[in-house]
PDB file of C-alpha atoms in Angstrom:
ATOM      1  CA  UNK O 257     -11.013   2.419  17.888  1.00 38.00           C
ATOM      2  CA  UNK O 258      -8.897   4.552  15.561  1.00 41.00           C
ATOM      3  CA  UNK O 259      -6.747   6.119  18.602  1.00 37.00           C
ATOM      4  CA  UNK O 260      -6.426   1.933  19.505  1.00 38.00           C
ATOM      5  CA  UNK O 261      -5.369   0.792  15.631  1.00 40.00           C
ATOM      6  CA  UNK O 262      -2.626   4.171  15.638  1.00 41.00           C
ATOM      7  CA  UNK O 263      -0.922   3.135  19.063  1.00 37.00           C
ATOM      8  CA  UNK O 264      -0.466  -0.996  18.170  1.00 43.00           C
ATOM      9  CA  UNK O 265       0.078  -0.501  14.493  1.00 48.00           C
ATOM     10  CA  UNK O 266       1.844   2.449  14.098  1.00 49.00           C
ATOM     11  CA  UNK O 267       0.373   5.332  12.235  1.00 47.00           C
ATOM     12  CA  UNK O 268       1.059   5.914   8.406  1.00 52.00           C
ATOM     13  CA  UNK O 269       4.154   7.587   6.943  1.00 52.00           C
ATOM     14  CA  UNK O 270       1.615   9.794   5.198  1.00 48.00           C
ATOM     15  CA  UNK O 271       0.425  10.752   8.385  1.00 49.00           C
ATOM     16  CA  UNK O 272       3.417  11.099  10.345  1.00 53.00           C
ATOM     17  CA  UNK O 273       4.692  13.578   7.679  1.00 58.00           C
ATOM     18  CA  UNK O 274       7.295  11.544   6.062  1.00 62.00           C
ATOM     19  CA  UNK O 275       8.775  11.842   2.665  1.00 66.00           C
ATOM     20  CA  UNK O 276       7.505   9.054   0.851  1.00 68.00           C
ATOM     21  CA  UNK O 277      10.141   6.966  -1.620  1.00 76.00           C
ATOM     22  CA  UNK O 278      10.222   8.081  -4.874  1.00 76.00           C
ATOM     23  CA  UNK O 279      11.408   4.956  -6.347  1.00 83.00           C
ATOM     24  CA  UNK O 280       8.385   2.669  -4.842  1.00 91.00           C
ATOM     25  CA  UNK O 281       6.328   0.398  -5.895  1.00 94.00           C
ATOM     26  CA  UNK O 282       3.084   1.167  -5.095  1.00 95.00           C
ATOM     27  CA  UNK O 283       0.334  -1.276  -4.113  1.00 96.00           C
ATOM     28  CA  UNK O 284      -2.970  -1.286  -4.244  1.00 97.00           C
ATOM     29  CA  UNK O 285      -4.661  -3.528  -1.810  1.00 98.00           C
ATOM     30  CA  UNK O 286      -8.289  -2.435  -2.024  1.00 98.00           C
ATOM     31  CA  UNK O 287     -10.939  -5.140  -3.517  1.00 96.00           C
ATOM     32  CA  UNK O 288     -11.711  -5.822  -7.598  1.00 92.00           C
ATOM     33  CA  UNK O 289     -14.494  -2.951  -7.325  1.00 94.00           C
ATOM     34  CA  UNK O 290     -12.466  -0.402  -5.814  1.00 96.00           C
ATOM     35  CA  UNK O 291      -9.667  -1.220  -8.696  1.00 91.00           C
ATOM     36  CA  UNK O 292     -12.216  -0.657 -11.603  1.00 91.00           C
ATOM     37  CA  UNK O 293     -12.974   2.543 -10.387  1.00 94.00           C
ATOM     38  CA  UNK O 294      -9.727   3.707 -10.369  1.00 94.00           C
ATOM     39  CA  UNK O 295      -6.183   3.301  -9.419  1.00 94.00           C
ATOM     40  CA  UNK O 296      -2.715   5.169  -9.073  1.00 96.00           C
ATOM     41  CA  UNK O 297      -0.852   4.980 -12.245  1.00 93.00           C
ATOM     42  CA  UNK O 298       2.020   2.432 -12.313  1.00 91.00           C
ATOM     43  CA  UNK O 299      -0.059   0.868  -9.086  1.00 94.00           C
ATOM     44  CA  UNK O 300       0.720  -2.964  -8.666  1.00 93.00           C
ATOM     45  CA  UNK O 301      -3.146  -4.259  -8.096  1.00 93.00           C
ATOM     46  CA  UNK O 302      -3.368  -6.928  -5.002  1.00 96.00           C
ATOM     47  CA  UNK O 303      -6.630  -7.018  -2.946  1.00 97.00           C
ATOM     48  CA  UNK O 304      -5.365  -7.358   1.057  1.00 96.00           C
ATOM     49  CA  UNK O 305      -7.050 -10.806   1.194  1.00 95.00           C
ATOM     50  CA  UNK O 306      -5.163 -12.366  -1.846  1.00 96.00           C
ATOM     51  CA  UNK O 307      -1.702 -11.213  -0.981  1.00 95.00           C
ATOM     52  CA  UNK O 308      -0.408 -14.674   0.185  1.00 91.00           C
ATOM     53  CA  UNK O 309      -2.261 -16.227  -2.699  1.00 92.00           C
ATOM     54  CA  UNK O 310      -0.456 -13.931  -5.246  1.00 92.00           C
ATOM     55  CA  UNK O 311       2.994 -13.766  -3.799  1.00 89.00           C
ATOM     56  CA  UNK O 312       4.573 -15.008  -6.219  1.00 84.00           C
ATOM     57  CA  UNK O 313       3.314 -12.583  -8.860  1.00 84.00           C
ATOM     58  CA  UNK O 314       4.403  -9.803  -6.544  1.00 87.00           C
ATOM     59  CA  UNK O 315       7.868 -11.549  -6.060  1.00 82.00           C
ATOM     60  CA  UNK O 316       7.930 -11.481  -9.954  1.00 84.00           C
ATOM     61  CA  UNK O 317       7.643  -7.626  -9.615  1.00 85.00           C
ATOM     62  CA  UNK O 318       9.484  -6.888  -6.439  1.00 89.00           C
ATOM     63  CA  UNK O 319      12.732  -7.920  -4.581  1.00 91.00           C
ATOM     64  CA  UNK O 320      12.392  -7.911  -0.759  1.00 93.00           C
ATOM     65  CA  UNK O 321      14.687  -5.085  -0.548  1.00 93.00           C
ATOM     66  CA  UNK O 322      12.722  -2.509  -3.094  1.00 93.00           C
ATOM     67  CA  UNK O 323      10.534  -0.409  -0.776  1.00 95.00           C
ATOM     68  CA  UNK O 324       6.640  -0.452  -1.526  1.00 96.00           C
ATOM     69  CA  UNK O 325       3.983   1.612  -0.296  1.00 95.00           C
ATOM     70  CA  UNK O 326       0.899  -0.051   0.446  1.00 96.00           C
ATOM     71  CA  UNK O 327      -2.460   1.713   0.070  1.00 97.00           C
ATOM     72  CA  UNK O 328      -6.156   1.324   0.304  1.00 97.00           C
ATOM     73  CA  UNK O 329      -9.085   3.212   0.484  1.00 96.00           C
ATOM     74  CA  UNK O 330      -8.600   5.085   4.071  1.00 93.00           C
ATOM     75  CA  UNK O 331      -5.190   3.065   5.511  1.00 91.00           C
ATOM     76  CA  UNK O 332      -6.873   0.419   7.278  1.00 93.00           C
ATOM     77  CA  UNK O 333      -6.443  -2.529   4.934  1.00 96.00           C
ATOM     78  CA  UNK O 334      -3.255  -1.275   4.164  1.00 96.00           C
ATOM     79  CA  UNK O 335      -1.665  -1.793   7.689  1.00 96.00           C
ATOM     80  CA  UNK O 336      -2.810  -5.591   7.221  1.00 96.00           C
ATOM     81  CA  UNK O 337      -1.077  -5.917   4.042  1.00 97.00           C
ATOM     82  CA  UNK O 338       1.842  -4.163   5.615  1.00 97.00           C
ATOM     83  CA  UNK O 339       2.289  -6.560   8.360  1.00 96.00           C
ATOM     84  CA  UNK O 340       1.728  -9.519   5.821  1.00 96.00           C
ATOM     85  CA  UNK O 341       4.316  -8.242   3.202  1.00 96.00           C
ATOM     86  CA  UNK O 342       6.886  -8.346   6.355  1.00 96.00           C
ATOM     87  CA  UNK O 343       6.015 -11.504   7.446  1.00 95.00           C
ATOM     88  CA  UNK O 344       6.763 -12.528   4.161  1.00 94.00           C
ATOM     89  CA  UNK O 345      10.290 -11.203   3.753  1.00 95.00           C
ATOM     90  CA  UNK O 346      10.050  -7.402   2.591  1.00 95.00           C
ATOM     91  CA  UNK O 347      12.322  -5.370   4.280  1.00 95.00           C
ATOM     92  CA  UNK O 348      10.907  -2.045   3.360  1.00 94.00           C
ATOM     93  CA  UNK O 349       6.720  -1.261   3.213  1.00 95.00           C
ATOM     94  CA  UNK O 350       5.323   1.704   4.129  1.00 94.00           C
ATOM     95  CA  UNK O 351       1.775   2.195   5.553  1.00 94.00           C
ATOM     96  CA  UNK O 352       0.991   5.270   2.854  1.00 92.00           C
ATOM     97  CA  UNK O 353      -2.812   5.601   4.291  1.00 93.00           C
ATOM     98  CA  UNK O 354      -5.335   5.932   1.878  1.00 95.00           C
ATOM     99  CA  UNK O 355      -5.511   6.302  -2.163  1.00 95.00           C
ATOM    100  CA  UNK O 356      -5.672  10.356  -2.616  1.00 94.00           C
ATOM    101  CA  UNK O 357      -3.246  11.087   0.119  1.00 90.00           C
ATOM    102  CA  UNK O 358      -0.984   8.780  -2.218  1.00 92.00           C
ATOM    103  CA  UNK O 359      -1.387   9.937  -5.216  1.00 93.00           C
ATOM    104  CA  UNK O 360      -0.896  13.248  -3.981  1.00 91.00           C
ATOM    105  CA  UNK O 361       2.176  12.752  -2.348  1.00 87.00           C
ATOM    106  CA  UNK O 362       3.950  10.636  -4.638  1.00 88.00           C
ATOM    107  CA  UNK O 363       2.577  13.332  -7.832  1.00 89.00           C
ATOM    108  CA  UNK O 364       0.636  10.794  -9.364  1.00 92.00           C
ATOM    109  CA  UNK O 365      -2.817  10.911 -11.231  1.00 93.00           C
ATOM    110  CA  UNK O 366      -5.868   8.505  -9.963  1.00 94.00           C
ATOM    111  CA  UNK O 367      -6.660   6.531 -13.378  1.00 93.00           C
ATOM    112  CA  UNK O 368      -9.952   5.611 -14.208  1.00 85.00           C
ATOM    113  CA  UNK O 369     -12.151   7.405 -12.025  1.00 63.00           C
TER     114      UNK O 369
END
């Protein structure tokens, strides 16, 4: 099913090697119990399944040209938010995979845990 999920969606810039913006927003689409065990500093907090809900909060914090990465726990739920956040306008999200790969990548601590 993974092999599947890589060919139709694409697989993540974190795991196709690419440099990740450095001027991102990240966002965290994981649930309320995965935030309040910890989260990327800076991270913009939006659990997958309230994205439409909220986006006017996240229009509040982001124009539709400033690129975001989107992450989760492992990449999965991030790839739905990904395809949501285009159909809604923004020009320029990246599938960054899963929170440590993140975090790692972009030099940033994991707060909280």
């Amino acid at each position: 099913m993974r092999l599947v999920s890589v060919i139709k969606n694409g697989i993540s810039a974190m795991l196709a090697g690419e440099p990740l913006p450095e001027n991102a927003v990240l966002l965290d689409v994981r649930n309320h119990k995965e935030f309040a065990k910890g989260v990327i500093e800076n991270s913009i907090c939006i659990p997958v399944a309230e994205l439409q809900a909220k986006q006017a909060e996240l229009v509040g914090q982001c124009k539709l040209d400033t690129p975001i990465i989107v992450y989760c726990a492992s990449g999965g739920r991030a790839v739905r938010a990904k395809k949501l956040l285009t159909k809604m306008g923004y020009k320029q999200v990246i599938n960054g995979g899963g929170i440590y790969h993140v975090a790692k990548k972009q030099n940033k601590q994991i707060v909280g845990y």
